[in-house]
């Protein structure tokens, strides 16, 4: 298949998906701002894997989405799944280690086959997503690689090379063919992962870095119901540059603190808090909580407070004080 035919096929499939799942437009406008710079990459990867048998090109099974901490990689990717009608099987880096040798590798194969069963039994697209994979497989400083790390890497490499033949320990059957399932990783630094796993042909890499305009749009959607104007959002983002997206969510959350403490006082104080929250009758509702009125001044005050805490952590470094004799 030449490049013109492939481009036509991709455009057709993308249009078909948007037509079949009109909830996309609803999600984009109502749930949150959608990072369109990432949409094409994720959609293209999923579509290419589902039509790989029609293409005369090598299609990587894995898409690795990497970038700075707290930039919404997992959240935005899951929004794309929701918009496309994809039913993902999601794992975390915490499942890549076990007290039993071989258990995580087997778990990956089981989850991969579970995603295949979603396609076969429910008639839905599916994929396997592993979040923060570098936290589980990455090599940092003098950390040692465990047997399970090696088995997981070998399992993922084998999946990439043989995506339709996946054994979970049963007797080998020639007819046991699994659906090809796209795999998506998220992480912060893929340079810490075993190089043959992330080589071209097995994994396609995508650097996730929202531009200033994307950050403003996402934060504006976050604050829209609070009555914060776009101009005020731009001011907040410019006052606190080089911050992850989750900083602006934490900033908004911090403005609720005083209202929550007032709510506690108005409902009996600390002594009765447990009864109010956990021991009330089934027909008894919690007292109404009134959210604070958001203002630019309150957001800036919260932002400076968060920034001060960040700086204290970076500057104080109490571990050096506690372990100064060890360093010596």
Coordinates of N, CA and C in Angstrom, one line a residue, residues 146-295:
X146 N 15.5 -7.0 38.6 CA 15.1 -8.3 39.2 C 14.7 -9.3 38.1
X147 N 14.5 -10.5 38.5 CA 14.1 -11.5 37.5 C 12.8 -11.2 36.9
X148 N 11.9 -10.6 37.7 CA 10.6 -10.2 37.2 C 10.7 -9.1 36.2
X149 N 11.6 -8.1 36.4 CA 11.9 -7.1 35.4 C 12.3 -7.7 34.1
X150 N 13.2 -8.6 34.1 CA 13.7 -9.3 32.9 C 12.6 -10.0 32.2
X151 N 11.7 -10.7 33.0 CA 10.6 -11.5 32.4 C 9.6 -10.6 31.8
X152 N 9.3 -9.5 32.4 CA 8.3 -8.5 31.9 C 8.8 -7.9 30.6
X153 N 10.1 -7.5 30.6 CA 10.7 -6.9 29.3 C 10.6 -8.0 28.2
X154 N 11.0 -9.2 28.5 CA 11.0 -10.3 27.5 C 9.5 -10.5 27.0
X155 N 8.6 -10.5 28.0 CA 7.2 -10.7 27.6 C 6.7 -9.6 26.6
X156 N 7.0 -8.4 26.9 CA 6.6 -7.3 26.1 C 7.2 -7.3 24.7
X157 N 8.5 -7.7 24.7 CA 9.2 -7.8 23.4 C 8.6 -8.9 22.6
X158 N 8.2 -10.0 23.2 CA 7.6 -11.2 22.5 C 6.2 -10.8 22.0
X159 N 5.5 -10.0 22.8 CA 4.2 -9.6 22.4 C 4.3 -8.7 21.1
X160 N 5.3 -7.8 21.1 CA 5.5 -6.9 20.0 C 5.8 -7.7 18.7
X161 N 6.6 -8.8 18.9 CA 7.0 -9.6 17.7 C 5.9 -10.6 17.3
X162 N 5.1 -11.1 18.3 CA 4.1 -12.1 18.0 C 2.8 -11.7 18.6
X163 N 2.1 -10.7 18.1 CA 1.0 -10.1 18.8 C -0.3 -11.0 18.8
X164 N -0.3 -12.0 17.9 CA -1.5 -12.9 17.8 C -1.3 -14.3 18.4
X165 N -0.1 -14.6 19.0 CA 0.1 -15.9 19.6 C 0.6 -15.6 21.0
X166 N -0.3 -15.7 22.0 CA 0.0 -15.3 23.4 C -0.4 -16.5 24.3
X167 N 0.6 -17.1 24.9 CA 0.3 -18.2 25.8 C 0.3 -17.8 27.2
X168 N -0.6 -18.4 28.0 CA -0.6 -18.1 29.5 C -0.3 -19.4 30.2
X169 N 0.4 -20.3 29.6 CA 0.8 -21.5 30.3 C 0.0 -22.8 29.9
X170 N -1.0 -22.6 29.0 CA -1.8 -23.8 28.6 C -1.0 -24.5 27.5
X171 N -1.5 -25.7 27.2 CA -0.9 -26.5 26.1 C -1.0 -25.7 24.8
X172 N 0.0 -25.9 24.0 CA 0.1 -25.1 22.7 C -0.9 -25.7 21.8
X173 N -1.7 -24.8 21.2 CA -2.7 -25.2 20.2 C -2.5 -24.3 18.9
X174 N -2.4 -24.9 17.8 CA -2.1 -24.2 16.6 C -3.3 -23.2 16.3
X175 N -4.5 -23.6 16.7 CA -5.7 -22.8 16.4 C -5.9 -21.6 17.4
X176 N -5.1 -21.6 18.4 CA -5.2 -20.6 19.5 C -4.6 -19.2 19.0
X177 N -5.4 -18.5 18.2 CA -4.9 -17.2 17.7 C -5.7 -16.1 18.4
X178 N -4.9 -15.1 18.9 CA -5.5 -14.0 19.7 C -5.6 -12.8 18.8
X179 N -6.6 -12.0 19.0 CA -6.7 -10.7 18.3 C -5.5 -9.8 18.6
X180 N -5.1 -9.1 17.6 CA -4.0 -8.1 17.8 C -4.6 -7.0 18.5
X181 N -3.9 -6.6 19.7 CA -4.4 -5.6 20.6 C -3.3 -4.5 20.7
X182 N -3.7 -3.2 20.4 CA -2.7 -2.2 20.6 C -2.3 -2.0 22.1
X183 N -1.0 -1.7 22.3 CA -0.5 -1.5 23.6 C 0.0 -0.1 23.7
X184 N -0.4 0.6 24.8 CA 0.0 2.0 25.1 C 0.7 2.1 26.4
X185 N 1.9 2.7 26.4 CA 2.6 3.0 27.7 C 2.5 4.5 28.0
X186 N 2.5 4.8 29.2 CA 2.8 6.2 29.6 C 4.0 6.2 30.6
X187 N 4.7 7.3 30.6 CA 5.9 7.4 31.5 C 6.5 8.7 31.4
X188 N 7.6 8.9 32.2 CA 8.3 10.2 32.2 C 9.6 10.2 31.5
X189 N 10.3 9.1 31.6 CA 11.6 9.0 31.0 C 11.9 7.6 30.4
X190 N 11.7 7.4 29.1 CA 11.9 6.1 28.5 C 13.4 5.7 28.3
X191 N 14.3 6.7 28.6 CA 15.7 6.4 28.4 C 16.2 5.4 29.5
X192 N 15.4 5.2 30.6 CA 15.7 4.3 31.7 C 15.3 2.9 31.4
X193 N 14.6 2.7 30.3 CA 14.0 1.4 29.9 C 15.0 0.6 29.0
X194 N 15.0 -0.7 29.1 CA 15.9 -1.5 28.3 C 15.7 -1.2 26.8
X195 N 16.8 -0.8 26.1 CA 16.7 -0.2 24.8 C 16.1 -1.1 23.8
X196 N 16.3 -2.4 23.7 CA 15.7 -3.2 22.6 C 14.1 -3.2 22.7
X197 N 13.6 -2.9 23.9 CA 12.1 -2.9 24.0 C 11.5 -1.6 23.3
X198 N 12.3 -0.5 23.4 CA 11.7 0.7 22.9 C 12.2 1.1 21.5
X199 N 12.9 0.1 20.9 CA 13.5 0.4 19.5 C 12.3 0.6 18.5
X200 N 12.7 1.3 17.5 CA 11.7 1.5 16.4 C 11.3 0.2 15.8
X201 N 10.1 0.0 15.5 CA 9.5 -1.3 15.0 C 8.8 -2.0 16.1
X202 N 9.2 -1.8 17.3 CA 8.4 -2.4 18.4 C 7.6 -1.3 19.1
X203 N 8.2 -0.1 19.3 CA 7.5 1.0 20.0 C 7.6 2.3 19.2
X204 N 6.5 2.9 19.0 CA 6.5 4.3 18.5 C 6.4 5.2 19.6
X205 N 7.3 6.2 19.6 CA 7.4 7.2 20.7 C 6.7 8.5 20.4
X206 N 6.1 9.0 21.5 CA 5.4 10.3 21.3 C 5.7 11.2 22.5
X207 N 6.3 12.3 22.3 CA 6.7 13.2 23.4 C 5.5 14.1 23.7
X208 N 4.9 14.0 24.9 CA 3.7 14.7 25.3 C 4.1 16.1 25.9
X209 N 3.9 17.1 25.3 CA 4.3 18.4 25.8 C 3.2 19.5 25.4
X210 N 2.2 19.8 26.2 CA 1.2 20.8 25.9 C 1.9 22.1 25.7
X211 N 1.5 22.8 24.7 CA 1.9 24.2 24.5 C 1.2 25.1 25.4
X212 N 1.7 26.4 25.5 CA 1.0 27.4 26.4 C -0.4 27.5 26.1
X213 N -0.8 27.5 24.8 CA -2.2 27.6 24.4 C -3.0 26.5 24.9
X214 N -2.5 25.2 24.8 CA -3.2 24.1 25.3 C -3.4 24.2 26.8
X215 N -2.4 24.6 27.5 CA -2.5 24.7 29.0 C -3.6 25.7 29.4
X216 N -3.6 26.8 28.7 CA -4.6 27.9 29.0 C -6.0 27.3 28.7
X217 N -6.2 26.6 27.6 CA -7.5 26.1 27.2 C -7.9 25.0 28.3
X218 N -7.0 24.1 28.7 CA -7.4 23.1 29.6 C -7.7 23.7 31.0
X219 N -6.9 24.7 31.4 CA -7.2 25.3 32.7 C -8.5 26.1 32.7
X220 N -8.7 26.8 31.5 CA -9.9 27.6 31.4 C -11.2 26.7 31.5
X221 N -11.1 25.5 30.9 CA -12.2 24.5 31.1 C -12.4 24.1 32.5
X222 N -11.2 24.0 33.2 CA -11.2 23.6 34.6 C -11.9 24.6 35.5
X223 N -11.7 25.9 35.2 CA -12.2 27.0 36.0 C -13.5 27.6 35.4
X224 N -14.0 27.1 34.3 CA -15.1 27.8 33.6 C -16.3 27.9 34.5
X225 N -16.7 26.9 35.2 CA -17.9 26.9 36.0 C -17.8 27.9 37.2
X226 N -16.5 28.2 37.5 CA -16.3 29.1 38.7 C -16.4 30.6 38.3
X227 N -16.6 30.9 37.0 CA -16.8 32.2 36.5 C -15.5 32.9 36.3
X228 N -14.4 32.2 36.2 CA -13.1 32.8 35.9 C -12.9 33.0 34.4
X229 N -12.6 34.2 34.0 CA -12.5 34.5 32.6 C -11.2 33.9 32.0
X230 N -11.2 33.8 30.7 CA -10.0 33.4 30.0 C -8.9 34.3 30.2
X231 N -9.1 35.6 30.3 CA -8.1 36.6 30.5 C -7.4 36.3 31.9
X232 N -8.3 36.0 32.9 CA -7.7 35.8 34.2 C -6.9 34.4 34.2
X233 N -7.4 33.5 33.5 CA -6.7 32.2 33.4 C -5.3 32.4 32.8
X234 N -5.2 33.2 31.7 CA -3.9 33.5 31.1 C -3.0 34.2 32.1
X235 N -3.6 35.1 32.9 CA -2.8 35.7 34.0 C -2.2 34.7 35.0
X236 N -3.1 33.8 35.4 CA -2.6 32.8 36.4 C -1.5 31.9 35.8
X237 N -1.7 31.5 34.5 CA -0.7 30.6 33.9 C 0.6 31.4 33.7
X238 N 0.5 32.6 33.4 CA 1.7 33.4 33.2 C 2.4 33.7 34.5
X239 N 1.7 33.9 35.6 CA 2.3 34.1 36.9 C 3.0 32.9 37.4
X240 N 2.5 31.7 37.1 CA 3.1 30.4 37.5 C 3.5 29.6 36.3
X241 N 4.5 30.0 35.6 CA 4.9 29.3 34.4 C 5.6 28.0 34.7
X242 N 5.8 27.2 33.7 CA 6.6 25.9 33.9 C 6.1 25.0 35.0
X243 N 4.8 25.1 35.2 CA 4.1 24.2 36.2 C 3.3 23.1 35.4
X244 N 3.3 21.9 36.0 CA 2.5 20.8 35.5 C 1.0 21.2 35.5
X245 N 0.2 20.5 34.7 CA -1.2 20.8 34.7 C -1.9 20.5 36.1
X246 N -1.4 19.5 36.8 CA -2.0 19.2 38.0 C -1.7 20.2 39.1
X247 N -0.8 21.1 38.9 CA -0.6 22.3 39.8 C -1.8 23.2 39.8
X248 N -2.4 23.4 38.6 CA -3.6 24.3 38.5 C -4.8 23.6 39.1
X249 N -4.9 22.3 39.0 CA -6.0 21.6 39.7 C -5.8 21.7 41.2
X250 N -4.6 21.5 41.7 CA -4.3 21.6 43.2 C -4.5 23.0 43.6
X251 N -4.2 24.0 42.8 CA -4.4 25.4 43.1 C -5.9 25.7 43.4
X252 N -6.7 25.2 42.5 CA -8.2 25.3 42.7 C -8.7 24.6 43.9
X253 N -8.1 23.4 44.2 CA -8.5 22.6 45.3 C -8.2 23.4 46.6
X254 N -7.0 24.0 46.6 CA -6.6 24.7 47.8 C -7.5 25.8 48.2
X255 N -8.2 26.4 47.3 CA -9.1 27.5 47.6 C -10.3 27.1 48.4
X256 N -10.6 25.7 48.4 CA -11.7 25.2 49.1 C -11.4 25.0 50.6
X257 N -10.1 25.1 51.0 CA -9.8 24.7 52.4 C -10.5 25.5 53.4
X258 N -10.6 26.8 53.3 CA -11.3 27.6 54.3 C -12.7 27.3 54.4
X259 N -13.4 27.1 53.3 CA -14.8 26.8 53.3 C -15.1 25.4 53.9
X260 N -14.2 24.5 53.7 CA -14.3 23.1 54.3 C -14.2 23.2 55.8
X261 N -13.2 24.0 56.3 CA -13.0 24.1 57.8 C -14.3 24.8 58.4
X262 N -14.8 25.8 57.7 CA -16.0 26.5 58.2 C -17.2 25.5 58.2
X263 N -17.3 24.6 57.2 CA -18.3 23.6 57.1 C -18.2 22.7 58.3
X264 N -17.0 22.3 58.7 CA -16.8 21.4 59.8 C -17.3 22.1 61.1
X265 N -16.9 23.4 61.3 CA -17.3 24.2 62.5 C -18.8 24.3 62.6
X266 N -19.5 24.6 61.4 CA -20.9 24.8 61.4 C -21.7 23.5 61.7
X267 N -21.0 22.4 61.6 CA -21.7 21.1 61.8 C -21.2 20.3 63.0
X268 N -20.9 21.0 64.1 CA -20.5 20.4 65.3 C -19.1 20.3 65.7
X269 N -18.2 20.8 64.8 CA -16.8 20.8 65.0 C -16.1 19.4 64.9
X270 N -14.9 19.3 65.3 CA -14.1 18.1 65.1 C -14.7 16.9 65.9
X271 N -15.3 17.1 67.1 CA -15.7 16.0 67.9 C -16.9 15.2 67.3
X272 N -17.7 15.9 66.5 CA -18.9 15.2 65.9 C -18.7 14.9 64.4
X273 N -17.4 15.1 64.0 CA -17.2 14.9 62.5 C -17.4 13.5 62.1
X274 N -16.8 12.5 62.9 CA -17.0 11.1 62.5 C -18.4 10.7 62.4
X275 N -19.3 11.1 63.4 CA -20.7 10.8 63.3 C -21.4 11.3 62.1
X276 N -21.0 12.6 61.8 CA -21.7 13.2 60.6 C -21.3 12.5 59.3
X277 N -20.0 12.1 59.2 CA -19.6 11.6 57.9 C -19.9 10.1 57.8
X278 N -19.8 9.3 58.9 CA -19.9 7.9 58.8 C -21.0 7.2 59.5
X279 N -21.6 7.8 60.5 CA -22.5 7.1 61.4 C -24.0 7.7 61.3
X280 N -24.2 8.5 60.2 CA -25.5 9.0 60.1 C -26.5 7.9 59.5
X281 N -27.8 8.1 59.8 CA -28.8 7.2 59.3 C -28.8 7.2 57.7
X282 N -29.3 6.2 57.2 CA -29.4 6.0 55.7 C -30.2 7.1 55.1
X283 N -31.3 7.6 55.8 CA -32.1 8.6 55.2 C -31.7 10.0 55.6
X284 N -30.6 10.1 56.3 CA -30.0 11.4 56.7 C -29.0 11.9 55.8
X285 N -29.1 13.1 55.2 CA -28.2 13.6 54.3 C -27.1 14.5 54.9
X286 N -26.0 14.5 54.3 CA -25.0 15.4 54.8 C -25.4 16.9 54.7
X287 N -25.0 17.8 55.6 CA -25.3 19.2 55.5 C -24.8 19.7 54.2
X288 N -25.5 20.7 53.7 CA -25.1 21.3 52.4 C -23.8 22.0 52.5
X289 N -22.9 21.7 51.6 CA -21.6 22.4 51.5 C -21.7 23.5 50.4
X290 N -21.4 24.7 50.7 CA -21.4 25.8 49.7 C -20.0 26.0 49.2
X291 N -19.7 25.8 47.9 CA -18.4 26.0 47.4 C -18.0 27.5 47.5
X292 N -16.8 27.8 47.7 CA -16.4 29.2 47.8 C -16.5 29.9 46.4
X293 N -16.7 31.2 46.4 CA -16.7 32.0 45.2 C -15.3 32.2 44.8
X294 N -15.0 31.7 43.6 CA -13.6 31.8 43.1 C -13.3 33.2 42.6
X295 N -12.1 33.7 43.0 CA -11.7 35.0 42.5 C -10.2 34.9 42.1

